Amino acid sequence: MKVYFDNAATTAIDVQVLDLQYELQRKYYGNASSIHQLGRETKVIIENARTTVARLLNVSPSEIFFTSGGTESINTLVAGVVNQLKPLSIITSKIEHPAMLQSLTTQAHQSGCVLQFLEINAKGIINLDHLESLLQSWNGAQVLISLMHVNNELGNLLPLKKVSELAQKYHALFMCDTVQSIGKYPLDLGAISVDFAVGSAHKFHGPKGIGLMYINRKNAIAPLLLGGTQERNMRAGTENFANIAALAKALELAYSDMENHLNHVQQLKKHLIDRITAELPNITFNGNTEGFPYILNLGIPKTEHNEMILMNLDIQGIYLSGGSACSSGTLKPSHVMEALGLAERCRPLRVSFSKYNTLEEVDYLVDVLKKY
Ligand SMILES: Cc1ncc(COP(=O)(O)O)c(C=O)c1O
């Protein structure tokens, strides 16, 4: 049996998305910046995709910019916000994705703005009272809050509405790394006060190497990539029109059946928790299990026998990660596990589901885990 439980790292492309991508690549090749008909054809494909994405996220098409993925979106936004909007402080957490943490650290260091980390509890839940007291202490000066919607290792879900209300109350900018939630979890950017958000198609059954950034129209920032005037001067470089259309198609498919997929993975997660609680009581759950249904982080008690557990699971056809994607397949403790003080205590196993997983696969995982 082959079981793919590493969907937080990346997902399999949906065949409908792949078919569209292939068909578009076959039919069209014009450069969207060319003013002749072939260029205009690809330009229309891009703008239609932007309209679709904007409709699904409930924002204006002028607030959506296509990029090469989550990492580029985050780097662009952080550099733009720090350099143009000049916050005196950035409030974040130690369990953000490395793309965010490294961008924030580098930009804060270069600009001299203060980087402040919020208190988190043993489950990785952010202390919102601490957030409010830090916001208060800046007394109206420009502050940037950068917190992720779904933690990619733990599956913790940020109380997005509460954070956005605090941002509004203290006139702070709010950047949300929504890479894990866009396309999997309802996200109405028009209804909440978020200034910047990001998405990556390969997390929701789209192609790799294509993503988006949302920039609320109140904010104007400069691009990271310089050159042509593509993406209304926000991202130079010839657009990958087929990937852009594929991203929009993948998002459309995700939104058309989101509730069913959420219910399905919730059922898988509950079944895994129930079986582990009953049959493998030594295994703990890292993070807040009440969070995002697509991710469950298991803490395997350390023994000499299970040092190579990831590799052994791999041999038995079960593919998952120990920490985040970058540490996938290695035993190096992730910065998230270190921040929670869990690195020494257990071997983390992140099980991340998709719409394609089944209860039989969950049963197979539990049966194999019993050997360790
Ligand atoms: C929370 C989060 N942010 C950012 C990224 C980076 O996205 P990409 O792989 O599209 O560069 C990831 C990918 O693992 C992620 O999980």
Short mmCIF file of C-alpha atoms and ligand atoms in Angstrom, two decimals:
data_model
loop_
_atom_site.label_atom_id
_atom_site.label_comp_id
_atom_site.label_asym_id
_atom_site.label_seq_id
_atom_site.Cartn_x
_atom_site.Cartn_y
_atom_site.Cartn_z
CA MET A 1 0.00 0.00 0.00
CA LYS A 2 1.25 3.51 -0.86
CA VAL A 3 -0.04 6.24 1.42
CA TYR A 4 0.68 9.93 0.93
CA PHE A 5 0.23 11.84 4.18
CA ASP A 6 2.48 14.80 3.38
CA ASN A 7 -0.10 17.12 1.87
CA ALA A 8 1.02 20.12 3.93
CA ALA A 9 4.34 19.86 2.06
CA THR A 10 2.61 19.64 -1.31
CA THR A 11 -0.44 18.07 -2.92
CA ALA A 12 -0.95 16.00 -6.06
CA ILE A 13 -2.15 18.10 -8.97
CA ASP A 14 -5.82 17.59 -9.83
CA VAL A 15 -6.16 16.03 -13.32
CA GLN A 16 -8.72 18.67 -14.34
CA VAL A 17 -6.13 21.33 -13.53
CA LEU A 18 -3.42 19.44 -15.39
CA ASP A 19 -5.66 19.02 -18.45
CA LEU A 20 -6.38 22.75 -18.53
CA GLN A 21 -2.70 23.64 -18.14
CA TYR A 22 -1.74 21.28 -20.97
CA GLU A 23 -4.51 22.50 -23.27
CA LEU A 24 -3.55 26.15 -22.71
CA GLN A 25 0.15 25.47 -23.30
CA ARG A 26 -0.72 23.68 -26.55
CA LYS A 27 -3.03 26.40 -27.84
CA TYR A 28 -1.36 29.62 -26.72
CA TYR A 29 2.13 30.94 -26.39
CA GLY A 30 1.99 34.71 -26.86
CA ASN A 31 3.72 37.00 -24.40
CA ALA A 32 0.96 38.75 -22.44
CA SER A 33 2.90 42.04 -22.76
CA SER A 34 2.78 41.91 -26.59
CA ILE A 35 0.06 44.08 -28.03
CA HIS A 36 -0.70 41.82 -31.01
CA GLN A 37 -3.48 39.24 -30.95
CA LEU A 38 -1.37 36.36 -29.58
CA GLY A 39 -0.28 38.51 -26.66
CA ARG A 40 -3.81 39.74 -26.06
CA GLU A 41 -5.06 36.14 -25.90
CA THR A 42 -2.75 35.21 -23.03
CA LYS A 43 -3.45 38.54 -21.32
CA VAL A 44 -7.17 37.68 -21.30
CA ILE A 45 -6.40 34.26 -19.77
CA ILE A 46 -4.45 35.95 -16.96
CA GLU A 47 -7.10 38.59 -16.28
CA ASN A 48 -9.89 36.01 -16.27
CA ALA A 49 -7.91 33.99 -13.73
CA ARG A 50 -7.42 37.10 -11.58
CA THR A 51 -11.17 37.80 -11.66
CA THR A 52 -11.92 34.21 -10.59
CA VAL A 53 -9.41 34.28 -7.72
CA ALA A 54 -10.65 37.69 -6.55
CA ARG A 55 -14.28 36.52 -6.62
CA LEU A 56 -13.46 33.41 -4.56
CA LEU A 57 -11.46 35.35 -1.96
CA ASN A 58 -14.03 38.19 -2.00
CA VAL A 59 -11.59 40.95 -2.90
CA SER A 60 -11.09 43.16 -5.92
CA PRO A 61 -9.05 41.84 -8.91
CA SER A 62 -6.78 44.87 -8.52
CA GLU A 63 -5.73 43.50 -5.11
CA ILE A 64 -4.46 40.14 -6.47
CA PHE A 65 -0.93 39.72 -7.88
CA PHE A 66 0.49 36.47 -9.25
CA THR A 67 3.98 35.35 -8.19
CA SER A 68 6.03 32.15 -8.28
CA GLY A 69 4.67 30.94 -4.93
CA GLY A 70 4.39 31.50 -1.21
CA THR A 71 8.07 32.23 -0.63
CA GLU A 72 8.27 34.94 -3.27
CA SER A 73 5.00 36.52 -2.13
CA ILE A 74 6.21 36.65 1.47
CA ASN A 75 9.65 38.07 0.55
CA THR A 76 8.01 40.73 -1.64
CA LEU A 77 5.46 41.75 0.97
CA VAL A 78 7.85 41.89 3.89
CA ALA A 79 10.47 43.93 2.00
CA GLY A 80 7.77 46.24 0.62
CA VAL A 81 6.04 46.81 3.94
CA VAL A 82 9.23 47.37 5.91
CA ASN A 83 10.77 49.70 3.32
CA GLN A 84 7.72 51.71 2.25
CA LEU A 85 5.31 51.62 5.19
CA LYS A 86 8.15 51.76 7.74
CA PRO A 87 6.74 50.06 10.83
CA LEU A 88 8.67 50.78 14.04
CA SER A 89 7.95 47.26 15.24
CA ILE A 90 7.04 43.88 13.78
CA ILE A 91 5.08 41.59 16.07
CA THR A 92 5.25 37.93 15.10
CA SER A 93 5.79 34.45 16.58
CA LYS A 94 8.69 32.00 16.65
CA ILE A 95 6.59 29.34 14.89
CA GLU A 96 6.05 31.12 11.57
CA HIS A 97 7.27 29.45 8.36
CA PRO A 98 11.02 29.96 7.65
CA ALA A 99 10.16 32.06 4.57
CA MET A 100 8.43 34.54 6.87
CA LEU A 101 10.86 34.33 9.78
CA GLN A 102 13.91 34.85 7.58
CA SER A 103 12.30 37.69 5.61
CA LEU A 104 11.23 39.45 8.80
CA THR A 105 14.60 38.99 10.50
CA THR A 106 16.54 40.25 7.48
CA GLN A 107 14.32 43.26 6.84
CA ALA A 108 14.08 44.20 10.52
CA HIS A 109 17.86 44.00 10.80
CA GLN A 110 18.40 46.18 7.71
CA SER A 111 15.80 48.80 8.63
CA GLY A 112 16.42 48.93 12.36
CA CYS A 113 12.79 48.17 13.22
CA VAL A 114 12.16 46.08 16.33
CA LEU A 115 11.17 42.42 16.00
CA GLN A 116 8.94 41.23 18.87
CA PHE A 117 7.90 37.61 19.45
CA LEU A 118 4.58 36.78 21.05
CA GLU A 119 4.28 34.37 23.94
CA ILE A 120 2.95 30.97 22.97
CA ASN A 121 1.82 28.16 25.25
CA ALA A 122 2.95 24.51 25.19
CA LYS A 123 0.39 23.78 22.46
CA GLY A 124 1.69 26.63 20.31
CA ILE A 125 -1.37 28.81 20.93
CA ILE A 126 -0.61 32.52 20.64
CA ASN A 127 -1.25 34.73 23.66
CA LEU A 128 -3.61 37.41 22.37
CA ASP A 129 -3.40 39.42 25.62
CA HIS A 130 0.31 39.73 24.98
CA LEU A 131 -0.45 40.90 21.44
CA GLU A 132 -2.79 43.56 22.78
CA SER A 133 -0.33 44.76 25.42
CA LEU A 134 2.45 45.06 22.80
CA LEU A 135 0.14 46.95 20.46
CA GLN A 136 -0.85 49.29 23.31
CA SER A 137 2.78 49.92 24.20
CA TRP A 138 3.47 51.38 20.74
CA ASN A 139 1.00 54.13 21.44
CA GLY A 140 -0.29 54.64 17.91
CA ALA A 141 3.07 54.28 16.12
CA GLN A 142 3.05 52.17 12.94
CA VAL A 143 3.30 48.45 13.79
CA LEU A 144 3.15 45.35 11.58
CA ILE A 145 1.57 42.16 12.92
CA SER A 146 2.68 39.08 10.99
CA LEU A 147 0.99 35.84 12.04
CA MET A 148 0.18 32.74 10.04
CA HIS A 149 -3.40 31.54 9.64
CA VAL A 150 -2.58 27.83 9.83
CA ASN A 151 0.69 26.57 11.25
CA ASN A 152 2.13 24.17 8.67
CA GLU A 153 3.65 21.84 11.28
CA LEU A 154 1.07 21.82 14.07
CA GLY A 155 -2.15 22.62 12.24
CA ASN A 156 -2.94 25.35 14.78
CA LEU A 157 -5.53 27.77 13.52
CA LEU A 158 -5.13 31.47 14.33
CA PRO A 159 -8.26 33.23 15.59
CA LEU A 160 -8.10 35.38 12.48
CA LYS A 161 -11.09 37.58 13.25
CA LYS A 162 -9.83 38.43 16.74
CA VAL A 163 -6.35 39.30 15.48
CA SER A 164 -7.76 41.42 12.68
CA GLU A 165 -10.00 43.25 15.17
CA LEU A 166 -6.99 44.00 17.37
CA ALA A 167 -5.08 45.21 14.32
CA GLN A 168 -7.97 47.49 13.45
CA LYS A 169 -8.34 48.77 17.01
CA TYR A 170 -4.67 49.77 17.19
CA HIS A 171 -4.35 50.81 13.51
CA ALA A 172 -1.68 48.17 12.97
CA LEU A 173 -0.90 46.57 9.61
CA PHE A 174 -1.77 42.86 9.52
CA MET A 175 0.06 40.40 7.28
CA CYS A 176 -1.24 36.83 7.34
CA ASP A 177 0.63 33.85 5.89
CA THR A 178 -2.40 32.03 4.49
CA VAL A 179 -0.40 29.52 2.41
CA GLN A 180 -1.80 26.51 4.28
CA SER A 181 -5.38 27.75 4.47
CA ILE A 182 -6.09 29.23 1.04
CA GLY A 183 -7.97 26.59 -0.94
CA LYS A 184 -8.56 24.38 2.09
CA TYR A 185 -10.34 26.50 4.63
CA PRO A 186 -13.01 29.19 4.17
CA LEU A 187 -11.27 32.53 3.88
CA ASP A 188 -13.23 35.66 3.13
CA LEU A 189 -10.58 38.35 2.83
CA GLY A 190 -13.24 40.95 2.09
CA ALA A 191 -14.96 40.37 5.42
CA ILE A 192 -11.93 40.59 7.72
CA SER A 193 -9.41 43.33 8.13
CA VAL A 194 -6.23 41.79 6.67
CA ASP A 195 -3.77 43.96 4.74
CA PHE A 196 -1.63 41.27 3.13
CA ALA A 197 -2.16 37.56 2.48
CA VAL A 198 -0.46 34.88 0.37
CA GLY A 199 -1.35 31.69 -1.45
CA SER A 200 0.47 28.87 -3.23
CA ALA A 201 -1.26 26.64 -5.80
CA HIS A 202 0.69 23.46 -5.01
CA LYS A 203 -0.92 23.36 -1.56
CA PHE A 204 -4.42 23.01 -3.08
CA HIS A 205 -3.91 20.55 -5.95
CA GLY A 206 -2.56 23.12 -8.38
CA PRO A 207 0.87 23.25 -10.03
CA LYS A 208 4.10 24.09 -8.23
CA GLY A 209 5.85 27.40 -8.87
CA ILE A 210 2.76 29.62 -8.96
CA GLY A 211 1.25 31.65 -6.16
CA LEU A 212 -0.41 34.90 -5.32
CA MET A 213 -0.26 37.83 -2.99
CA TYR A 214 -3.18 39.90 -1.81
CA ILE A 215 -2.44 43.54 -1.12
CA ASN A 216 -5.32 45.51 0.32
CA ARG A 217 -5.89 48.58 -1.86
CA LYS A 218 -5.20 50.90 1.11
CA ASN A 219 -1.51 49.95 0.93
CA ALA A 220 1.02 50.76 -1.78
CA ILE A 221 4.37 48.98 -1.69
CA ALA A 222 7.24 48.59 -4.14
CA PRO A 223 8.03 45.31 -5.97
CA LEU A 224 10.90 43.00 -5.12
CA LEU A 225 11.55 41.83 -8.69
CA LEU A 226 12.44 44.72 -10.96
CA GLY A 227 12.20 44.88 -14.72
CA GLY A 228 9.04 44.88 -16.83
CA THR A 229 5.69 46.32 -15.89
CA GLN A 230 3.92 42.98 -15.47
CA GLU A 231 1.39 42.54 -12.67
CA ARG A 232 0.77 46.29 -12.66
CA ASN A 233 4.40 46.95 -11.80
CA MET A 234 4.33 44.64 -8.78
CA ARG A 235 6.16 41.61 -10.23
CA ALA A 236 8.42 41.88 -13.25
CA GLY A 237 8.89 38.87 -15.53
CA THR A 238 6.90 37.23 -18.32
CA GLU A 239 3.80 35.71 -16.79
CA ASN A 240 3.32 31.95 -16.76
CA PHE A 241 -0.23 32.30 -18.08
CA ALA A 242 -0.97 28.55 -18.08
CA ASN A 243 0.10 28.19 -14.45
CA ILE A 244 -1.92 31.27 -13.50
CA ALA A 245 -5.03 29.82 -15.13
CA ALA A 246 -4.30 26.47 -13.45
CA LEU A 247 -4.07 28.19 -10.04
CA ALA A 248 -7.48 29.79 -10.61
CA LYS A 249 -8.95 26.45 -11.74
CA ALA A 250 -7.52 24.64 -8.70
CA LEU A 251 -8.96 27.32 -6.40
CA GLU A 252 -12.32 27.12 -8.12
CA LEU A 253 -12.40 23.33 -7.67
CA ALA A 254 -11.34 23.71 -4.04
CA TYR A 255 -14.09 26.24 -3.27
CA SER A 256 -16.75 24.25 -5.14
CA ASP A 257 -16.42 21.34 -2.71
CA MET A 258 -14.69 22.85 0.32
CA GLU A 259 -17.19 21.79 2.94
CA ASN A 260 -17.25 18.16 1.79
CA HIS A 261 -13.45 18.02 1.78
CA LEU A 262 -13.28 19.58 5.24
CA ASN A 263 -15.80 17.05 6.57
CA HIS A 264 -13.90 14.22 4.93
CA VAL A 265 -10.49 15.12 6.39
CA GLN A 266 -12.10 15.89 9.76
CA GLN A 267 -13.40 12.32 9.78
CA LEU A 268 -9.91 10.98 8.94
CA LYS A 269 -8.31 13.09 11.66
CA LYS A 270 -10.88 12.03 14.28
CA HIS A 271 -10.42 8.37 13.34
CA LEU A 272 -6.65 8.69 13.70
CA ILE A 273 -6.95 10.46 17.07
CA ASP A 274 -9.48 7.89 18.33
CA ARG A 275 -7.42 4.89 17.31
CA ILE A 276 -4.18 6.31 18.67
CA THR A 277 -5.80 7.29 21.97
CA ALA A 278 -7.24 3.78 22.37
CA GLU A 279 -4.41 1.65 21.01
CA LEU A 280 -1.18 3.65 21.27
CA PRO A 281 -1.59 5.72 24.44
CA ASN A 282 2.15 6.57 24.59
CA ILE A 283 1.81 8.72 21.50
CA THR A 284 0.99 12.35 22.26
CA PHE A 285 -0.49 15.06 20.09
CA ASN A 286 1.61 18.14 19.43
CA GLY A 287 -0.18 21.44 18.92
CA ASN A 288 -3.87 22.16 19.20
CA THR A 289 -5.80 19.14 17.90
CA GLU A 290 -8.94 21.29 17.72
CA GLY A 291 -7.32 23.28 14.95
CA PHE A 292 -7.18 22.73 11.25
CA PRO A 293 -8.60 19.32 10.22
CA TYR A 294 -5.98 18.76 7.51
CA ILE A 295 -3.00 18.41 9.90
CA LEU A 296 -2.27 16.28 12.96
CA ASN A 297 1.16 16.29 14.59
CA LEU A 298 2.00 13.14 16.55
CA GLY A 299 4.66 12.93 19.27
CA ILE A 300 6.26 9.48 19.15
CA PRO A 301 8.01 8.64 22.43
CA LYS A 302 11.75 8.36 21.76
CA THR A 303 13.24 4.89 21.88
CA GLU A 304 16.40 3.49 20.26
CA HIS A 305 14.15 1.26 18.20
CA ASN A 306 12.30 4.15 16.51
CA GLU A 307 15.20 6.46 15.69
CA MET A 308 14.68 5.84 11.98
CA ILE A 309 10.90 5.89 12.09
CA LEU A 310 10.45 8.21 9.10
CA MET A 311 12.64 5.99 6.98
CA ASN A 312 10.90 2.85 8.18
CA LEU A 313 7.50 4.32 7.38
CA ASP A 314 8.85 5.25 3.95
CA ILE A 315 9.94 1.63 3.38
CA GLN A 316 6.42 0.52 4.29
CA GLY A 317 4.96 2.95 1.74
CA ILE A 318 3.85 5.71 4.12
CA TYR A 319 5.10 9.16 3.17
CA LEU A 320 5.03 11.93 5.74
CA SER A 321 7.27 14.52 7.36
CA GLY A 322 8.96 14.78 10.70
CA GLY A 323 8.84 18.54 10.85
CA SER A 324 8.34 20.96 8.01
CA ALA A 325 8.94 20.23 4.34
CA CYS A 326 12.50 21.43 4.46
CA SER A 327 13.31 18.92 7.17
CA SER A 328 11.26 16.22 5.50
CA GLY A 329 13.06 12.90 5.71
CA THR A 330 15.65 14.18 8.17
CA LEU A 331 15.76 13.91 11.93
CA LYS A 332 16.76 17.54 12.49
CA PRO A 333 14.33 19.06 14.96
CA SER A 334 12.36 21.89 13.46
CA HIS A 335 12.34 25.44 14.85
CA VAL A 336 8.66 24.93 15.74
CA MET A 337 9.37 21.87 17.87
CA GLU A 338 12.26 23.73 19.48
CA ALA A 339 10.09 26.76 20.25
CA LEU A 340 7.59 24.46 21.96
CA GLY A 341 10.29 22.62 23.88
CA LEU A 342 9.27 19.36 22.19
CA ALA A 343 12.44 18.67 20.22
CA GLU A 344 14.04 16.63 23.00
CA ARG A 345 10.90 14.96 24.23
CA CYS A 346 9.48 13.18 21.20
CA ARG A 347 9.88 12.36 17.55
CA PRO A 348 7.29 14.49 15.77
CA LEU A 349 5.38 12.97 12.88
CA ARG A 350 3.22 15.34 10.88
CA VAL A 351 0.27 13.60 9.25
CA SER A 352 -1.30 15.92 6.68
CA PHE A 353 -4.36 14.84 4.75
CA SER A 354 -5.98 15.64 1.44
CA LYS A 355 -9.32 14.93 -0.19
CA TYR A 356 -7.74 11.82 -1.75
CA ASN A 357 -6.92 10.04 1.54
CA THR A 358 -9.11 7.26 2.95
CA LEU A 359 -9.98 5.68 6.31
CA GLU A 360 -8.19 2.49 5.18
CA GLU A 361 -4.98 4.50 4.82
CA VAL A 362 -5.39 5.84 8.35
CA ASP A 363 -5.86 2.28 9.60
CA TYR A 364 -2.74 1.16 7.76
CA LEU A 365 -0.72 3.97 9.38
CA VAL A 366 -1.91 3.01 12.87
CA ASP A 367 -1.16 -0.66 12.23
CA VAL A 368 2.37 0.17 11.06
CA LEU A 369 2.95 2.59 13.98
CA LYS A 370 2.19 -0.25 16.38
CA LYS A 371 5.50 -1.85 15.35
CA TYR A 372 7.47 1.08 16.76
C1 LIG B 1 2.88 28.33 5.96
C2 LIG B 1 3.73 28.36 4.73
N1 LIG B 1 4.20 29.53 4.27
C3 LIG B 1 4.96 29.60 3.17
C4 LIG B 1 5.31 28.48 2.45
C5 LIG B 1 6.16 28.60 1.21
O1 LIG B 1 5.38 28.40 0.07
P1 LIG B 1 6.02 27.92 -1.33
O2 LIG B 1 6.34 26.48 -1.21
O3 LIG B 1 4.92 28.16 -2.34
O4 LIG B 1 7.19 28.78 -1.58
C6 LIG B 1 4.86 27.23 2.90
C7 LIG B 1 5.25 25.99 2.19
O5 LIG B 1 5.57 24.99 2.79
C8 LIG B 1 4.04 27.17 4.07
O6 LIG B 1 3.58 26.01 4.54
#
